[in-house]
Short mmCIF file of C-alpha atoms and ligand atoms in Angstrom, two decimals:
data_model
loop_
_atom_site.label_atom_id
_atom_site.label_comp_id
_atom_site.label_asym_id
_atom_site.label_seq_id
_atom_site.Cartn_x
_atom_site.Cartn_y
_atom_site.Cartn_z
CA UNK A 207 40.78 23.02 2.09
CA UNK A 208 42.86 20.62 3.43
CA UNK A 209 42.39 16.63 2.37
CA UNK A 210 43.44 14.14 4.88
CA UNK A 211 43.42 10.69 3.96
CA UNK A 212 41.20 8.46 5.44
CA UNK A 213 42.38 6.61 8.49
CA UNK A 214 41.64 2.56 8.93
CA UNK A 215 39.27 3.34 11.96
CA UNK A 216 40.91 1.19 15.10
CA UNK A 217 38.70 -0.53 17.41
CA UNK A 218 38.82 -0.59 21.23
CA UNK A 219 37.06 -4.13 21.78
CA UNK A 220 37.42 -3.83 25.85
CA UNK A 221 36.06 -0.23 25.82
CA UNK A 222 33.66 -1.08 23.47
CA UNK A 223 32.14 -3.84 25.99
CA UNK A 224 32.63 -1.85 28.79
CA UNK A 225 30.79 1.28 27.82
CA UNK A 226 28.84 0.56 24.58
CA UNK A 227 26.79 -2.63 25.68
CA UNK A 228 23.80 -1.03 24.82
CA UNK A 229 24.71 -1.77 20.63
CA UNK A 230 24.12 -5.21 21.58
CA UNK A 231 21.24 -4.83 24.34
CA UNK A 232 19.52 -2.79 21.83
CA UNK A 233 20.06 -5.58 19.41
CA UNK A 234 18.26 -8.77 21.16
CA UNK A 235 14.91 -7.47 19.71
CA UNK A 236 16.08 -7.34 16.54
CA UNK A 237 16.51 -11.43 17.29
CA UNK A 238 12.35 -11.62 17.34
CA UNK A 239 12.50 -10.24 13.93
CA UNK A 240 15.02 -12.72 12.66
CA UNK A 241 13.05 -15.87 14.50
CA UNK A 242 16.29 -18.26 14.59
CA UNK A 243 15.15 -22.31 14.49
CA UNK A 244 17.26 -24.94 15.42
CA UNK A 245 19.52 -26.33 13.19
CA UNK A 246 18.79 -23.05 10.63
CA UNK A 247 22.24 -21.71 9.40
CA UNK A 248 22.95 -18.13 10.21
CA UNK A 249 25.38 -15.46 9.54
CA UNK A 250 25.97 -12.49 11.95
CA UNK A 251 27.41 -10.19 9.59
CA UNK A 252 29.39 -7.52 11.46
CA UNK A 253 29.07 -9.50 14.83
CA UNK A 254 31.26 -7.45 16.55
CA UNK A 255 32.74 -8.86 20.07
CA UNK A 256 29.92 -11.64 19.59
CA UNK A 257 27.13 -11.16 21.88
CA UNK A 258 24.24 -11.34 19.71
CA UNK A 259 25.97 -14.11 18.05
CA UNK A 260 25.47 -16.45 21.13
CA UNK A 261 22.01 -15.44 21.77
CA UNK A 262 21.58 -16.38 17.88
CA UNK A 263 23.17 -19.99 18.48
CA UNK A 264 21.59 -20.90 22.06
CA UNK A 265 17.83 -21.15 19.53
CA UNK A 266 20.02 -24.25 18.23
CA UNK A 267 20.74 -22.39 15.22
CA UNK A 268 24.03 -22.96 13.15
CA UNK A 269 25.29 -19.63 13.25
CA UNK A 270 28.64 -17.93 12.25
CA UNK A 271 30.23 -14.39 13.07
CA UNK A 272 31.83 -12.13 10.88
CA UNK A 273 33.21 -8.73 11.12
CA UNK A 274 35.70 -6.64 9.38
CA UNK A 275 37.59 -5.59 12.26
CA UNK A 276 40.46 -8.04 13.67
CA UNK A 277 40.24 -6.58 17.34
CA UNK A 278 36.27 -7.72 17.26
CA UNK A 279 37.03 -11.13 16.11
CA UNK A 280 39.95 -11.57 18.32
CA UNK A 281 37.44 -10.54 21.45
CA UNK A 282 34.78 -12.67 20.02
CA UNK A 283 36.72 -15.66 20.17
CA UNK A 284 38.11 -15.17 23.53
CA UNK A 285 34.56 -14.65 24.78
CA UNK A 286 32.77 -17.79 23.19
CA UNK A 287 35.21 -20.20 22.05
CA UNK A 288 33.00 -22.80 20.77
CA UNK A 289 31.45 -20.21 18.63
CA UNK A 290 33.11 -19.84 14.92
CA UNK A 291 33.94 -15.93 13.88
CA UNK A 292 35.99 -14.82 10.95
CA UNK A 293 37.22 -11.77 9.52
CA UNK A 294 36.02 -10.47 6.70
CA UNK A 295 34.41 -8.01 4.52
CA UNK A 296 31.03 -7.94 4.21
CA UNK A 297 31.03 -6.40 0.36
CA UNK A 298 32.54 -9.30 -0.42
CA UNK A 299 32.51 -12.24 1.79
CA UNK A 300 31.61 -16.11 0.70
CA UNK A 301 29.99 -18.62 2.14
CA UNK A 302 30.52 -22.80 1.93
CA UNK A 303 26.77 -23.90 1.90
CA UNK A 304 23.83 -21.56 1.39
CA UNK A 305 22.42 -19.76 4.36
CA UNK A 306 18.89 -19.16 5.79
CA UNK A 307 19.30 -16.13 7.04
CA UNK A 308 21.89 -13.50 7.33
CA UNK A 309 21.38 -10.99 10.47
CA UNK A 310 23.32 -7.86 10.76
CA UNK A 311 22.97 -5.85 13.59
CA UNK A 312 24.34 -1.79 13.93
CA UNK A 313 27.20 -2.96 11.48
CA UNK A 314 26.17 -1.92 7.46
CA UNK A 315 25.92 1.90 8.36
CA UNK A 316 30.19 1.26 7.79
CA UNK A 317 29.41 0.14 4.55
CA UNK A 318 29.16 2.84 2.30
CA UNK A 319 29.17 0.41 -0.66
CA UNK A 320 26.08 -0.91 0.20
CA UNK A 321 25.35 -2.69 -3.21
CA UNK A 322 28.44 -4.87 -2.61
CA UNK A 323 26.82 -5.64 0.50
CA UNK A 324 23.62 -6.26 -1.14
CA UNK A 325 25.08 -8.60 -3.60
CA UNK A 326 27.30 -10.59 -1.34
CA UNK A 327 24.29 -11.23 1.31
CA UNK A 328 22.43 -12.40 -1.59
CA UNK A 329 25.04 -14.67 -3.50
CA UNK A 330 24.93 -16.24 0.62
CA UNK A 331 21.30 -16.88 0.97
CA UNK A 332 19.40 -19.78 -0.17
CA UNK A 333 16.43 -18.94 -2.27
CA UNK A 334 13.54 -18.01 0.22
CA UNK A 335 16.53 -16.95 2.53
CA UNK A 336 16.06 -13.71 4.65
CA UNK A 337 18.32 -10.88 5.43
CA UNK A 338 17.78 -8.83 8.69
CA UNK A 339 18.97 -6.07 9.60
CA UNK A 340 19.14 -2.83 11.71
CA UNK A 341 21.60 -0.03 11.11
CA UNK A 342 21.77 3.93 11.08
CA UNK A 343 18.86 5.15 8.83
CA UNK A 344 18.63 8.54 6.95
CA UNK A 345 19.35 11.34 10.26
CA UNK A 346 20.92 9.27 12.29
CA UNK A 347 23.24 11.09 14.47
CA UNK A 348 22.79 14.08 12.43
CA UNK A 349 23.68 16.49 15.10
CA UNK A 350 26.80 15.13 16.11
CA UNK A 351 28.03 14.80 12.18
CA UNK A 352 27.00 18.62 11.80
CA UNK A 353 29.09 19.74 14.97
CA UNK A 354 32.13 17.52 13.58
CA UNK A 355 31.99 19.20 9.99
CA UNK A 356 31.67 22.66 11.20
CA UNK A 357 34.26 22.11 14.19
CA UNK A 358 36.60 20.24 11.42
CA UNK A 359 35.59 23.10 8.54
CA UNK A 360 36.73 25.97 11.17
CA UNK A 361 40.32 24.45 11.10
CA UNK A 362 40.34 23.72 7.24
CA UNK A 363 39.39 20.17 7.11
CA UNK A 364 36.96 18.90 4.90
CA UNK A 365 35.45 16.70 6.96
CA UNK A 366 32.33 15.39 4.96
CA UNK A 367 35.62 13.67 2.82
CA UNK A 368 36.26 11.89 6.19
CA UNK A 369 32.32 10.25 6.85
CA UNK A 370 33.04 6.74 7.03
CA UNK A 371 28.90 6.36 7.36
CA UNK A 372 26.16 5.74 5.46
CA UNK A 373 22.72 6.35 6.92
CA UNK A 374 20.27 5.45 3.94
CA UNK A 375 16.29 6.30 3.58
CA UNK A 376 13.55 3.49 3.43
CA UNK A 377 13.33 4.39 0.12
CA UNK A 378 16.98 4.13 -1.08
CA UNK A 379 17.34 1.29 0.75
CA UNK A 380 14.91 -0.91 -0.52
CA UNK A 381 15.38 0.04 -3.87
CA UNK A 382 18.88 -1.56 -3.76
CA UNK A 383 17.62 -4.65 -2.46
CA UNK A 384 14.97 -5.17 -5.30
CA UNK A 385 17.03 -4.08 -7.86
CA UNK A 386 19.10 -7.28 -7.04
CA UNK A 387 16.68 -9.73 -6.40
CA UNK A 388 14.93 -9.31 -2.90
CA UNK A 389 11.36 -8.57 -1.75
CA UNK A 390 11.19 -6.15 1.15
CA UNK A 391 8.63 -7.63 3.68
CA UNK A 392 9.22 -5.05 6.47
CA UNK A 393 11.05 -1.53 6.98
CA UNK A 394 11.29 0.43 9.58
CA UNK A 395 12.91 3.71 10.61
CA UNK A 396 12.33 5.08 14.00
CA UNK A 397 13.99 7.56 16.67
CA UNK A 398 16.27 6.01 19.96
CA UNK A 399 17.69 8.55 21.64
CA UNK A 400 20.43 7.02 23.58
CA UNK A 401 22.27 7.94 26.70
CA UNK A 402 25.58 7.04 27.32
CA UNK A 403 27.52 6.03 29.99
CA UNK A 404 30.04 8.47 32.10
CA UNK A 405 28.07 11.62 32.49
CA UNK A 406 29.95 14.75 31.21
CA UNK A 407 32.76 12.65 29.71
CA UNK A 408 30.20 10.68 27.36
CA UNK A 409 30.39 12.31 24.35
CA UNK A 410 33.99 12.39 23.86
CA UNK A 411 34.06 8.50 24.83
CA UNK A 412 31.62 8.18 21.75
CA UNK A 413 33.90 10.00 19.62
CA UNK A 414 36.55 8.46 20.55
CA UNK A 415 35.10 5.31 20.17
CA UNK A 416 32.84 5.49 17.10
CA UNK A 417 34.30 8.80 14.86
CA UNK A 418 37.83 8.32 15.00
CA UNK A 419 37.81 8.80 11.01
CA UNK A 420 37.02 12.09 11.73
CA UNK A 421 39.75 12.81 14.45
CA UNK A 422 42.03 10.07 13.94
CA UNK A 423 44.72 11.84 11.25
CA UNK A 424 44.77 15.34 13.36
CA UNK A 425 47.43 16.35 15.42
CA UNK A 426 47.05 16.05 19.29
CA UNK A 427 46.82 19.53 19.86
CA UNK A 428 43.86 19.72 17.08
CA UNK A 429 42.12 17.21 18.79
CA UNK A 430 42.45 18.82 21.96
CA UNK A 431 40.63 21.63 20.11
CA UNK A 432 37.74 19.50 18.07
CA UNK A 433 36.26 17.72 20.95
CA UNK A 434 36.00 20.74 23.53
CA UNK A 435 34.14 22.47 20.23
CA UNK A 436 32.01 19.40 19.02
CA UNK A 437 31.20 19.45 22.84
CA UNK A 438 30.02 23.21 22.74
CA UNK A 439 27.72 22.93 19.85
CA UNK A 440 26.24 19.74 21.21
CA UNK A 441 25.72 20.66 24.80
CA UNK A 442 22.43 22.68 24.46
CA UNK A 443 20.44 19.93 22.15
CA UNK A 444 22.26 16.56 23.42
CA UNK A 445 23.08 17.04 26.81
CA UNK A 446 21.27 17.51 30.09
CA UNK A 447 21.29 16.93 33.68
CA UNK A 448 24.81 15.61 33.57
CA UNK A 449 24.46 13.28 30.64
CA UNK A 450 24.69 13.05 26.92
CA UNK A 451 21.95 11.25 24.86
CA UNK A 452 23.02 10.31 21.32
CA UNK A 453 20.75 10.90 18.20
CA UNK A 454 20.22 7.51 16.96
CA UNK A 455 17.78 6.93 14.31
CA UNK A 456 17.72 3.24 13.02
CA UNK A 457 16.38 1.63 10.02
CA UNK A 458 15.45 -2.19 10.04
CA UNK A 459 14.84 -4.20 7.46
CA UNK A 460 13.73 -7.86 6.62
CA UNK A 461 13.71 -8.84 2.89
CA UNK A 462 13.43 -12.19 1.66
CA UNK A 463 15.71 -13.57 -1.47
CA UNK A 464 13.33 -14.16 -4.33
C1 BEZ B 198 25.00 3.66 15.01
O1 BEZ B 198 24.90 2.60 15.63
O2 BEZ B 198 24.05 4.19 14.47
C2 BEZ B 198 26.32 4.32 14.89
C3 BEZ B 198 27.34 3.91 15.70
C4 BEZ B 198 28.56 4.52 15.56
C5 BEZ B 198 28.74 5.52 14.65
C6 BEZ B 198 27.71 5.93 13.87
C7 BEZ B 198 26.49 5.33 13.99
#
């Protein structure tokens, strides 16, 4: 089998906004669980291009945005410039004053070190602080990850080597966060099967978009081959009428810092 290193995925902030607002829409009831009060101090911990961020500080909540990716932040900024966002990495990011909440919306499924995550989201919060969060939970997307490996495996690639995701159960999940120091209040993992945007061409967007680990260190003329055969496996379960629904299964979580 053939190893490919991992590539630094690359994000598209402008087609992320254009075709991919539902990661944020999705997002604002996540907000009810978090139940910002003015003058609170937040973090938005893989904010992306800063939507949810906004919502977060219009409650009159002190609020913050961070995310890994340079192209998000840059976006973020230009889009609310009286909003602060920083770069940086959420297994091991630090905070001036202790927070009262750190919300995290579709973001720590990239995290596949998810006890550095843990520990650095509770070295943030004040004691009695909560951490919210929704991300991919155990299945998510599991179709589309099975038509990459076996499309990838038919060339020689080991793709499961190339997941950049990390889709834990309720169980797993809240196990890390009492092991250091949290008590799980709430968890939930549920189905939301998603449709994209741009009919027939929606699933290669996605992948374009979201699982360029995957694709990003072939050739162009593999690529021209993976997508056409990630499309074939998919089209019979995923796609219908002339649109493509995503898999989605999410897990949310609120735990509270003990
Ligand atoms: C998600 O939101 O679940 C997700 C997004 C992109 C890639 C994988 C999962």
């Amino acid at each position: 089998m053939n190893n490919l290193s991992i590539p630094t995925p690359y994000w598209d902030a402008s087609l992320y906004e254009d075709k991919h607002a539902f990661v944020w829409q999705y997002g604002e009831d996540l907000l009810q669980l978090l139940n910002p009060k003015p003058g609170e101090s937040i973090l938005d911990l893989g904010c992306g291009t800063g939507q949810l961020t906004e919502k977060i500080a219009l409650t009159g909540a002190k609020v913050i945005g961070i995310d890994y990716a340079p192209e998000m932040i840059e976006k973020a900024r230009q889009n609310y410039p009286d909003l602060r966002f920083d770069v940086a990495d959420a297994r091991e990011f630090q905070v001036d004053q202790l927070l009262d909440a750190v919300f995290s919306n579709a973001a720590l499924h990239w995290v596949k070190e998810a006890d550095a995550a843990i520990a650095s989201i509770h070295q943030a919060l004040k004691t009695g602080g909560r951490f919210v969060a929704e991300f991919g939970g155990k299945g998510n997307v599991q179709a589309i990850v099975q038509a990459l490996y076996s499309a990838l495996e038919a060339i020689n690639i080991n793709a499961p080597a190339l997941n950049p995701w990390y889709f834990p159960s309720i169980g797993e999940y809240a196990t890390l966060l009492e092991q250091q120091g949290f008590d799980v209040i709430y968890a939930n993992l549920f189905t939301r099967p998603t449709t994209l945007a741009d009919g027939e061409v929606g699933i290669a967007n996605w992948i374009e978009m979201f699982a360029s680990n995957f694709i990003g260190g072939l050739s162009v003329e593999q690529q021209k081959q993976i997508i056409p055969a990630v499309e074939e496996q998919l089209k019979p379960t995923l796609y219908e009428r002339g649109s493509w629904t995503v898999d989605y299964r999410r897990i949310r979580i609120v735990a509270i810092k003990v």
